[in-house]
Short mmCIF file of C-alpha atoms in Angstrom, two decimals:
data_model
loop_
_atom_site.label_atom_id
_atom_site.label_comp_id
_atom_site.label_asym_id
_atom_site.label_seq_id
_atom_site.Cartn_x
_atom_site.Cartn_y
_atom_site.Cartn_z
CA UNK A 1 -37.19 -113.89 -76.03
CA UNK A 2 -36.20 -116.52 -74.17
CA UNK A 3 -39.13 -118.56 -72.55
CA UNK A 4 -38.49 -120.04 -68.71
CA UNK A 5 -37.42 -123.58 -68.29
CA UNK A 6 -40.81 -125.44 -67.33
CA UNK A 7 -40.99 -126.80 -63.89
CA UNK A 8 -43.02 -130.65 -62.97
CA UNK A 9 -43.60 -132.24 -60.41
CA UNK A 10 -42.36 -135.66 -59.96
CA UNK A 11 -44.84 -138.63 -60.02
CA UNK A 12 -46.11 -138.25 -56.18
CA UNK A 13 -49.13 -138.77 -54.07
CA UNK A 14 -51.57 -135.70 -52.97
CA UNK A 15 -53.97 -135.42 -50.60
CA UNK A 16 -55.33 -132.26 -51.29
CA UNK A 17 -57.97 -132.78 -47.86
CA UNK A 18 -54.71 -130.89 -46.39
CA UNK A 19 -54.89 -127.01 -46.61
CA UNK A 20 -51.29 -126.49 -47.10
CA UNK A 21 -51.11 -129.23 -50.05
CA UNK A 22 -54.29 -127.58 -52.22
CA UNK A 23 -53.03 -124.38 -51.41
CA UNK A 24 -49.48 -125.25 -52.80
CA UNK A 25 -50.78 -126.92 -55.89
CA UNK A 26 -53.34 -123.88 -56.49
CA UNK A 27 -50.10 -121.27 -56.53
CA UNK A 28 -47.60 -123.44 -58.47
CA UNK A 29 -47.40 -123.21 -62.26
CA UNK A 30 -45.43 -126.27 -62.50
CA UNK A 31 -46.79 -129.35 -64.31
CA UNK A 32 -47.58 -131.93 -61.09
CA UNK A 33 -47.53 -135.87 -61.63
CA UNK A 34 -49.97 -138.29 -59.74
CA UNK A 35 -48.35 -141.48 -59.35
CA UNK A 36 -51.80 -143.15 -59.20
CA UNK A 37 -55.12 -142.27 -59.86
CA UNK A 38 -56.85 -141.56 -56.62
CA UNK A 39 -54.41 -138.64 -56.44
CA UNK A 40 -54.81 -137.38 -59.80
CA UNK A 41 -58.57 -137.43 -59.47
CA UNK A 42 -57.91 -135.10 -56.63
CA UNK A 43 -55.65 -132.73 -58.11
CA UNK A 44 -56.39 -132.31 -61.54
CA UNK A 45 -59.15 -129.20 -60.74
CA UNK A 46 -56.16 -128.02 -58.67
CA UNK A 47 -53.04 -127.47 -60.89
CA UNK A 48 -51.91 -128.51 -64.13
CA UNK A 49 -51.61 -132.70 -63.44
CA UNK A 50 -51.00 -135.02 -65.26
CA UNK A 51 -50.77 -139.31 -64.17
CA UNK A 52 -47.12 -141.61 -64.65
CA UNK A 53 -46.62 -143.98 -63.08
CA UNK A 54 -44.04 -144.11 -59.77
CA UNK A 55 -40.23 -143.33 -60.55
CA UNK A 56 -39.56 -146.96 -59.41
CA UNK A 57 -40.98 -148.63 -61.90
CA UNK A 58 -38.35 -147.89 -64.02
CA UNK A 59 -35.34 -148.68 -62.03
CA UNK A 60 -33.11 -151.74 -63.60
CA UNK A 61 -32.93 -154.63 -60.49
CA UNK A 62 -31.59 -157.30 -63.04
CA UNK A 63 -28.65 -157.21 -60.37
CA UNK A 64 -31.39 -158.65 -57.74
CA UNK A 65 -32.65 -161.97 -59.47
CA UNK A 66 -32.18 -164.65 -57.27
CA UNK A 67 -35.89 -166.94 -55.55
CA UNK A 68 -35.05 -166.10 -52.16
CA UNK A 69 -37.05 -167.94 -49.78
CA UNK A 70 -39.13 -167.45 -46.88
CA UNK A 71 -41.48 -164.74 -45.77
CA UNK A 72 -40.51 -161.30 -45.50
CA UNK A 73 -42.84 -158.98 -43.10
CA UNK A 74 -41.76 -155.47 -43.95
CA UNK A 75 -44.50 -153.10 -42.43
CA UNK A 76 -44.13 -149.34 -41.71
CA UNK A 77 -43.50 -148.49 -37.95
CA UNK A 78 -43.20 -144.78 -38.72
CA UNK A 79 -46.19 -142.42 -38.81
CA UNK A 80 -47.76 -143.96 -41.45
CA UNK A 81 -48.44 -147.32 -39.69
CA UNK A 82 -51.78 -147.61 -39.74
CA UNK A 83 -53.76 -147.63 -36.14
CA UNK A 84 -56.49 -149.86 -36.66
CA UNK A 85 -53.69 -153.41 -38.32
CA UNK A 86 -51.57 -154.44 -35.59
CA UNK A 87 -47.88 -154.90 -36.86
CA UNK A 88 -47.27 -158.65 -37.33
CA UNK A 89 -45.24 -160.81 -35.67
CA UNK A 90 -41.54 -161.22 -36.91
CA UNK A 91 -41.70 -157.58 -38.36
CA UNK A 92 -38.66 -155.69 -39.93
CA UNK A 93 -39.61 -152.41 -41.31
CA UNK A 94 -36.58 -152.85 -43.57
CA UNK A 95 -36.81 -149.07 -44.93
CA UNK A 96 -35.76 -147.63 -41.63
CA UNK A 97 -33.30 -150.13 -40.32
CA UNK A 98 -31.29 -151.01 -43.57
CA UNK A 99 -28.52 -149.34 -44.35
CA UNK A 100 -27.55 -148.77 -48.72
CA UNK A 101 -30.08 -148.79 -50.96
CA UNK A 102 -28.08 -152.57 -51.53
CA UNK A 103 -29.21 -153.62 -48.88
CA UNK A 104 -32.57 -153.02 -48.49
CA UNK A 105 -33.09 -154.31 -52.19
CA UNK A 106 -30.56 -157.43 -51.34
CA UNK A 107 -32.70 -157.62 -48.58
CA UNK A 108 -36.35 -158.24 -50.43
CA UNK A 109 -34.47 -160.45 -53.25
CA UNK A 110 -33.35 -163.31 -50.19
CA UNK A 111 -36.83 -163.48 -49.91
CA UNK A 112 -39.44 -165.57 -51.76
CA UNK A 113 -43.39 -163.94 -50.23
CA UNK A 114 -43.33 -160.69 -49.43
CA UNK A 115 -46.17 -158.92 -46.95
CA UNK A 116 -45.87 -155.26 -46.74
CA UNK A 117 -47.72 -152.10 -46.15
CA UNK A 118 -44.67 -150.07 -47.74
CA UNK A 119 -45.06 -148.88 -51.29
CA UNK A 120 -41.50 -149.27 -52.74
CA UNK A 121 -40.90 -152.11 -50.92
CA UNK A 122 -43.85 -153.73 -52.32
CA UNK A 123 -43.28 -152.45 -55.91
CA UNK A 124 -39.31 -153.56 -55.72
CA UNK A 125 -40.69 -157.10 -54.88
CA UNK A 126 -43.32 -157.07 -57.44
CA UNK A 127 -40.46 -156.35 -60.16
CA UNK A 128 -38.06 -159.18 -59.02
CA UNK A 129 -41.34 -161.83 -59.76
CA UNK A 130 -41.55 -162.43 -56.00
CA UNK A 131 -45.29 -162.98 -54.26
CA UNK A 132 -46.52 -159.26 -52.73
CA UNK A 133 -49.09 -159.32 -50.18
CA UNK A 134 -49.84 -155.88 -49.33
CA UNK A 135 -51.83 -154.32 -46.87
CA UNK A 136 -53.17 -150.51 -46.39
CA UNK A 137 -50.89 -147.80 -44.75
CA UNK A 138 -52.46 -144.94 -43.17
CA UNK A 139 -53.96 -143.54 -46.31
CA UNK A 140 -55.00 -144.39 -50.03
CA UNK A 141 -51.51 -144.74 -51.09
CA UNK A 142 -50.36 -148.20 -51.27
CA UNK A 143 -53.78 -149.36 -52.32
CA UNK A 144 -54.14 -147.22 -55.46
CA UNK A 145 -50.52 -147.68 -56.41
CA UNK A 146 -51.54 -151.12 -56.78
CA UNK A 147 -54.56 -150.81 -58.75
CA UNK A 148 -52.52 -148.78 -61.46
CA UNK A 149 -49.15 -151.21 -61.36
CA UNK A 150 -47.74 -151.57 -64.97
CA UNK A 151 -48.89 -154.11 -66.90
CA UNK A 152 -46.82 -157.86 -65.25
CA UNK A 153 -47.52 -157.43 -61.24
CA UNK A 154 -49.66 -160.50 -61.68
CA UNK A 155 -47.92 -161.29 -58.64
CA UNK A 156 -49.13 -158.41 -56.06
CA UNK A 157 -52.25 -159.20 -54.63
CA UNK A 158 -54.26 -157.70 -51.37
CA UNK A 159 -54.56 -159.98 -48.30
CA UNK A 160 -56.90 -162.75 -49.17
CA UNK A 161 -56.27 -162.57 -52.89
CA UNK A 162 -52.83 -164.15 -52.64
CA UNK A 163 -51.55 -164.98 -55.80
CA UNK A 164 -50.61 -168.67 -55.95
CA UNK A 165 -47.01 -168.60 -57.39
CA UNK A 166 -44.58 -165.22 -57.73
CA UNK A 167 -44.46 -164.19 -61.75
CA UNK A 168 -41.16 -164.10 -63.61
CA UNK A 169 -38.90 -160.91 -62.97
CA UNK A 170 -40.24 -157.45 -64.91
CA UNK A 171 -37.36 -156.75 -67.21
CA UNK A 172 -37.33 -152.80 -67.87
#
C-alpha cells in the first residue's frame, strides 16, 4: 500500500485566539512549524507542532555585504502597524515600495543602522551585520522572532538596548 505524502506547513507565526486559525490548525493533519516559541506554545496542544527558524534565516545574502552608511527607518504602513507607536519621521516602508527582492536587499545593505518593526527587514539587516533596532508591530511577532534568532545576532536589539557596534555579516 502506498502511503500518502506528509503535509508540512512552513514556519509561520500563529495567533490561536483567532477562531479561524485555531480551527484550521485543529483540522489539519500536517506537521505545522512555528517560527518562534510564542506561536509554538500556542499551537502545540492544537496540532502536530514543531519549532523551526524562519526560512529567511537560511538565505544566502553574501552578495549584500557593503558596510553602508546612515540610518534606514523601515516601519510598517499597513494593517500590522501598531496604533500606539507613531510612524517615525523619515520612514520608508521598503517592503511596500521596492519593486524587487534585490532592490529591497540593496536598500538594507546601503545603510549602517536599521530601525524597523518588520520581521524580515530585521532578519535581513541582522544577517548583513547591520546595527538593528526593532520595535513591535501590532502583535507579538517581531519580539518573539528576535528572542529566537539563531546564534550570531548580537547586533539585533529592542529600543533602549541598542547594540554598540554592528556584528560582522553572518555567513550561511
